[in-house]
PDB file of C-alpha atoms in Angstrom:
ATOM      1  CA  MET H   1     121.336  81.953 111.104  1.00 40.00           C
ATOM      2  CA  LEU H   2     121.319  82.970 114.751  1.00 40.00           C
ATOM      3  CA  PRO H   3     120.624  80.314 117.348  1.00 42.00           C
ATOM      4  CA  VAL H   4     117.342  80.881 119.126  1.00 46.00           C
ATOM      5  CA  PRO H   5     117.826  80.206 122.830  1.00 43.00           C
ATOM      6  CA  VAL H   6     114.848  78.754 124.617  1.00 44.00           C
ATOM      7  CA  ARG H   7     114.316  79.904 128.172  1.00 44.00           C
ATOM      8  CA  GLN H   8     112.279  78.075 130.770  1.00 42.00           C
ATOM      9  CA  SER H   9     110.622  80.912 132.622  1.00 44.00           C
ATOM     10  CA  ARG H  10     107.419  82.372 133.935  1.00 42.00           C
ATOM     11  CA  PRO H  11     105.392  84.870 131.932  1.00 44.00           C
ATOM     12  CA  LEU H  12     106.323  88.518 132.244  1.00 43.00           C
ATOM     13  CA  GLN H  13     104.575  90.333 135.045  1.00 42.00           C
ATOM     14  CA  PRO H  14     102.608  93.406 133.968  1.00 40.00           C
ATOM     15  CA  THR H  15     104.756  96.534 133.902  1.00 38.00           C
ATOM     16  CA  SER H  16     101.907  98.996 134.316  1.00 37.00           C
ATOM     17  CA  GLY H  17      98.863  99.084 136.513  1.00 36.00           C
ATOM     18  CA  PRO H  18      98.609  97.593 139.987  1.00 35.00           C
ATOM     19  CA  ALA H  19     101.094  94.896 140.892  1.00 37.00           C
ATOM     20  CA  THR H  20      99.660  91.419 140.779  1.00 38.00           C
ATOM     21  CA  THR H  21     102.405  89.786 142.816  1.00 39.00           C
ATOM     22  CA  ALA H  22     104.016  91.025 146.028  1.00 41.00           C
ATOM     23  CA  LEU H  23     107.811  91.037 145.683  1.00 40.00           C
ATOM     24  CA  ASP H  24     110.478  90.945 148.337  1.00 42.00           C
ATOM     25  CA  PRO H  25     113.550  93.211 147.968  1.00 42.00           C
ATOM     26  CA  ALA H  26     115.322  90.510 145.951  1.00 42.00           C
ATOM     27  CA  GLY H  27     112.523  90.460 143.319  1.00 43.00           C
ATOM     28  CA  THR H  28     111.100  87.122 144.414  1.00 42.00           C
ATOM     29  CA  ALA H  29     107.335  86.729 144.672  1.00 47.00           C
ATOM     30  CA  ALA H  30     105.861  86.169 148.119  1.00 48.00           C
ATOM     31  CA  ASP H  31     105.099  82.591 147.073  1.00 49.00           C
ATOM     32  CA  GLY H  32     108.788  82.060 146.204  1.00 48.00           C
ATOM     33  CA  ALA H  33     108.235  82.035 142.447  1.00 47.00           C
ATOM     34  CA  GLU H  34     110.725  83.692 140.131  1.00 48.00           C
ATOM     35  CA  VAL H  35     109.407  86.877 138.537  1.00 46.00           C
ATOM     36  CA  THR H  36     110.622  87.424 134.999  1.00 57.00           C
ATOM     37  CA  THR H  37     111.330  90.846 133.530  1.00 62.00           C
ATOM     38  CA  GLU H  38     112.282  92.033 130.038  1.00 63.00           C
ATOM     39  CA  ALA H  39     115.917  92.235 131.211  1.00 65.00           C
ATOM     40  CA  ASP H  40     115.892  88.456 131.747  1.00 82.00           C
ATOM     41  CA  TYR H  41     115.550  87.987 127.977  1.00 84.00           C
ATOM     42  CA  SER H  42     118.525  90.116 126.915  1.00 83.00           C
ATOM     43  CA  ASP H  43     120.448  87.049 125.725  1.00 87.00           C
ATOM     44  CA  THR H  44     117.650  85.853 123.438  1.00 94.00           C
ATOM     45  CA  PHE H  45     116.576  86.926 119.964  1.00 96.00           C
ATOM     46  CA  TYR H  46     113.378  88.198 121.610  1.00 96.00           C
ATOM     47  CA  GLY H  47     115.339  90.483 123.902  1.00 96.00           C
ATOM     48  CA  GLN H  48     117.834  91.561 121.246  1.00 96.00           C
ATOM     49  CA  VAL H  49     115.095  92.936 118.968  1.00 97.00           C
ATOM     50  CA  GLY H  50     113.251  94.843 121.688  1.00 96.00           C
ATOM     51  CA  GLY H  51     111.108  92.234 123.397  1.00 96.00           C
ATOM     52  CA  HIS H  52     107.387  92.520 123.907  1.00 96.00           C
ATOM     53  CA  GLU H  53     106.901  95.985 122.397  1.00 97.00           C
ATOM     54  CA  THR H  54     108.639  95.011 119.136  1.00 98.00           C
ATOM     55  CA  PHE H  55     106.670  91.808 118.684  1.00 98.00           C
ATOM     56  CA  LYS H  56     103.436  93.511 119.755  1.00 98.00           C
ATOM     57  CA  LYS H  57     103.853  96.097 117.001  1.00 98.00           C
ATOM     58  CA  ILE H  58     104.748  93.502 114.353  1.00 98.00           C
ATOM     59  CA  ILE H  59     101.728  91.370 115.176  1.00 98.00           C
ATOM     60  CA  HIS H  60      99.339  94.317 115.503  1.00 98.00           C
ATOM     61  CA  VAL H  61     100.266  95.677 112.062  1.00 98.00           C
ATOM     62  CA  PHE H  62     100.062  92.127 110.693  1.00 98.00           C
ATOM     63  CA  TYR H  63      96.499  91.761 111.998  1.00 97.00           C
ATOM     64  CA  GLN H  64      95.544  95.106 110.488  1.00 98.00           C
ATOM     65  CA  GLY H  65      96.566  93.513 107.179  1.00 97.00           C
ATOM     66  CA  ILE H  66      94.538  90.389 107.942  1.00 96.00           C
ATOM     67  CA  ALA H  67      91.459  92.512 108.674  1.00 97.00           C
ATOM     68  CA  ALA H  68      91.837  94.339 105.348  1.00 97.00           C
ATOM     69  CA  ASP H  69      92.374  91.228 103.218  1.00 96.00           C
ATOM     70  CA  PRO H  70      89.144  89.429 102.229  1.00 95.00           C
ATOM     71  CA  VAL H  71      90.890  86.096 101.526  1.00 93.00           C
ATOM     72  CA  LEU H  72      92.671  85.971 104.873  1.00 94.00           C
ATOM     73  CA  ARG H  73      89.853  87.553 106.882  1.00 95.00           C
ATOM     74  CA  ALA H  74      87.498  84.807 105.688  1.00 92.00           C
ATOM     75  CA  MET H  75      89.643  82.244 107.546  1.00 90.00           C
ATOM     76  CA  TYR H  76      88.707  83.780 110.904  1.00 89.00           C
ATOM     77  CA  ALA H  77      85.283  82.867 112.284  1.00 88.00           C
ATOM     78  CA  GLU H  78      85.631  85.342 115.140  1.00 87.00           C
ATOM     79  CA  GLU H  79      84.258  88.807 114.449  1.00 89.00           C
ATOM     80  CA  ASP H  80      86.856  90.292 116.806  1.00 91.00           C
ATOM     81  CA  LEU H  81      90.412  89.517 115.697  1.00 95.00           C
ATOM     82  CA  GLY H  82      91.763  90.535 119.128  1.00 94.00           C
ATOM     83  CA  PRO H  83      91.905  86.990 120.556  1.00 94.00           C
ATOM     84  CA  ALA H  84      93.667  85.686 117.426  1.00 94.00           C
ATOM     85  CA  GLU H  85      96.141  88.573 117.619  1.00 97.00           C
ATOM     86  CA  HIS H  86      96.832  87.731 121.266  1.00 95.00           C
ATOM     87  CA  ARG H  87      97.418  84.031 120.472  1.00 92.00           C
ATOM     88  CA  MET H  88      99.793  84.891 117.622  1.00 93.00           C
ATOM     89  CA  LEU H  89     101.699  87.329 119.814  1.00 96.00           C
ATOM     90  CA  MET H  90     102.127  84.723 122.558  1.00 93.00           C
ATOM     91  CA  PHE H  91     103.268  82.137 120.002  1.00 93.00           C
ATOM     92  CA  ILE H  92     105.792  84.329 118.225  1.00 95.00           C
ATOM     93  CA  GLU H  93     107.217  85.702 121.474  1.00 95.00           C
ATOM     94  CA  GLN H  94     107.699  82.201 122.852  1.00 93.00           C
ATOM     95  CA  TYR H  95     109.251  80.913 119.627  1.00 91.00           C
ATOM     96  CA  TRP H  96     111.890  83.643 119.684  1.00 95.00           C
ATOM     97  CA  GLY H  97     112.895  83.126 123.322  1.00 93.00           C
ATOM     98  CA  GLY H  98     110.369  85.269 125.182  1.00 94.00           C
ATOM     99  CA  PRO H  99     107.801  84.312 127.791  1.00 93.00           C
ATOM    100  CA  ARG H 100     106.377  80.804 127.578  1.00 91.00           C
ATOM    101  CA  THR H 101     102.835  82.074 128.035  1.00 86.00           C
ATOM    102  CA  TYR H 102     101.593  80.343 124.888  1.00 83.00           C
ATOM    103  CA  LEU H 103     102.647  76.936 126.184  1.00 81.00           C
ATOM    104  CA  GLU H 104     101.156  77.630 129.610  1.00 76.00           C
ATOM    105  CA  GLU H 105      97.814  78.828 128.209  1.00 74.00           C
ATOM    106  CA  ARG H 106      97.386  76.708 125.073  1.00 74.00           C
ATOM    107  CA  GLY H 107      99.828  73.812 125.245  1.00 68.00           C
ATOM    108  CA  HIS H 108     102.167  72.762 122.450  1.00 68.00           C
ATOM    109  CA  PRO H 109     101.778  75.018 119.405  1.00 65.00           C
ATOM    110  CA  ARG H 110     101.010  72.195 116.921  1.00 67.00           C
ATOM    111  CA  LEU H 111     101.260  74.747 114.126  1.00 66.00           C
ATOM    112  CA  ARG H 112     100.363  72.464 111.219  1.00 62.00           C
ATOM    113  CA  MET H 113      97.565  70.706 113.090  1.00 60.00           C
ATOM    114  CA  ARG H 114      95.932  74.002 114.069  1.00 61.00           C
ATOM    115  CA  HIS H 115      95.938  75.122 110.417  1.00 62.00           C
ATOM    116  CA  VAL H 116      94.675  71.913 108.778  1.00 66.00           C
ATOM    117  CA  PRO H 117      91.010  73.019 108.812  1.00 70.00           C
ATOM    118  CA  PHE H 118      91.861  75.940 106.518  1.00 80.00           C
ATOM    119  CA  ALA H 119      92.547  75.726 102.782  1.00 86.00           C
ATOM    120  CA  ILE H 120      95.888  77.490 102.678  1.00 90.00           C
ATOM    121  CA  THR H 121      96.766  78.068  99.047  1.00 94.00           C
ATOM    122  CA  PRO H 122      99.963  79.575  97.643  1.00 96.00           C
ATOM    123  CA  GLU H 123      97.908  82.776  97.122  1.00 96.00           C
ATOM    124  CA  ALA H 124      96.858  82.812 100.805  1.00 95.00           C
ATOM    125  CA  ARG H 125     100.505  82.210 101.813  1.00 96.00           C
ATOM    126  CA  ASP H 126     101.606  85.188  99.712  1.00 97.00           C
ATOM    127  CA  ARG H 127      98.893  87.415 101.185  1.00 97.00           C
ATOM    128  CA  TRP H 128      99.858  86.277 104.700  1.00 96.00           C
ATOM    129  CA  LEU H 129     103.492  87.081 103.973  1.00 98.00           C
ATOM    130  CA  ALA H 130     102.546  90.527 102.616  1.00 98.00           C
ATOM    131  CA  ALA H 131     100.686  91.303 105.853  1.00 98.00           C
ATOM    132  CA  MET H 132     103.618  90.005 107.900  1.00 97.00           C
ATOM    133  CA  ARG H 133     106.070  92.008 105.779  1.00 98.00           C
ATOM    134  CA  ALA H 134     104.125  95.164 106.677  1.00 98.00           C
ATOM    135  CA  GLY H 135     104.394  94.211 110.341  1.00 98.00           C
ATOM    136  CA  LEU H 136     108.108  93.617 110.110  1.00 98.00           C
ATOM    137  CA  ASP H 137     108.621  96.866 108.182  1.00 98.00           C
ATOM    138  CA  ALA H 138     106.833  98.749 110.983  1.00 98.00           C
ATOM    139  CA  VAL H 139     109.677  98.093 113.432  1.00 98.00           C
ATOM    140  CA  GLU H 140     113.333  98.969 113.364  1.00 96.00           C
ATOM    141  CA  ILE H 141     115.565  95.987 114.009  1.00 97.00           C
ATOM    142  CA  SER H 142     119.037  95.169 112.750  1.00 97.00           C
ATOM    143  CA  PRO H 143     119.359  93.771 109.224  1.00 97.00           C
ATOM    144  CA  LEU H 144     120.646  90.460 110.609  1.00 97.00           C
ATOM    145  CA  HIS H 145     117.695  90.091 112.976  1.00 97.00           C
ATOM    146  CA  GLU H 146     115.275  91.141 110.241  1.00 98.00           C
ATOM    147  CA  ALA H 147     116.701  88.572 107.809  1.00 98.00           C
ATOM    148  CA  THR H 148     116.586  85.831 110.444  1.00 97.00           C
ATOM    149  CA  LEU H 149     112.975  86.576 111.348  1.00 97.00           C
ATOM    150  CA  TRP H 150     111.899  86.898 107.702  1.00 98.00           C
ATOM    151  CA  ASP H 151     113.561  83.589 106.790  1.00 97.00           C
ATOM    152  CA  TYR H 152     111.579  81.856 109.539  1.00 96.00           C
ATOM    153  CA  LEU H 153     108.316  83.506 108.481  1.00 97.00           C
ATOM    154  CA  GLU H 154     108.782  82.481 104.843  1.00 97.00           C
ATOM    155  CA  ARG H 155     109.561  78.885 105.805  1.00 95.00           C
ATOM    156  CA  ALA H 156     106.668  78.695 108.272  1.00 93.00           C
ATOM    157  CA  ALA H 157     104.221  80.093 105.716  1.00 95.00           C
ATOM    158  CA  ALA H 158     105.430  77.669 103.035  1.00 95.00           C
ATOM    159  CA  SER H 159     105.079  74.709 105.399  1.00 92.00           C
ATOM    160  CA  LEU H 160     101.406  75.472 106.006  1.00 92.00           C
ATOM    161  CA  VAL H 161     100.316  75.455 102.352  1.00 94.00           C
ATOM    162  CA  ASN H 162      97.867  72.551 102.127  1.00 91.00           C
ATOM    163  CA  ALA H 163      95.720  73.339  99.075  1.00 88.00           C
ATOM    164  CA  PRO H 164      96.458  74.182  95.441  1.00 90.00           C
ATOM    165  CA  SER H 165      95.489  77.556  93.959  1.00 80.00           C
ATOM    166  CA  ASP H 166      93.589  75.698  91.258  1.00 70.00           C
ATOM    167  CA  PRO H 167      91.229  73.094  92.764  1.00 63.00           C
ATOM    168  CA  SER H 168      91.770  70.833  89.740  1.00 59.00           C
ATOM    169  CA  GLN H 169      95.464  70.553  90.680  1.00 59.00           C
ATOM    170  CA  THR H 170      97.000  68.551  93.495  1.00 59.00           C
ATOM    171  CA  LEU H 171      99.892  69.512  95.746  1.00 54.00           C
ATOM    172  CA  ARG H 172     103.116  67.624  95.307  1.00 54.00           C
TER     173      ARG H 172
END
């Protein structure tokens, strides 16, 4: 499995629209802060697979699957899945070496704690993985990167199962 470098950096600055930070010729913000660009992530898994645009597509297709699946959709109280999609995108980008926006906006991910309120059955895990598989299939990345990402997704999904498919059963 590939190592996943973690980078301490600032969030990416918007690449379209009006600039939000004045830069000097060296690319430093007027306040002296480092400005991070996609090129700064070239040595990370995030950068190697295409950065923001790749993860944005994966997560968007994934959330289309969530919206179409009655079991998974029922786990979201929000009518608009946009905020959940944004949170997931920030999380997955940060995990794979991209911007640390998730940490800055939401704190430590606490993945299991955030999912405890939901009854995540093996069936829900499989449906989640099917939606994520569609997202991953929507992008073109190398077979090694695809296998690495899929391995993580399968392990993460399995770790969140907290309820049996049959309520008369208990998890072991």
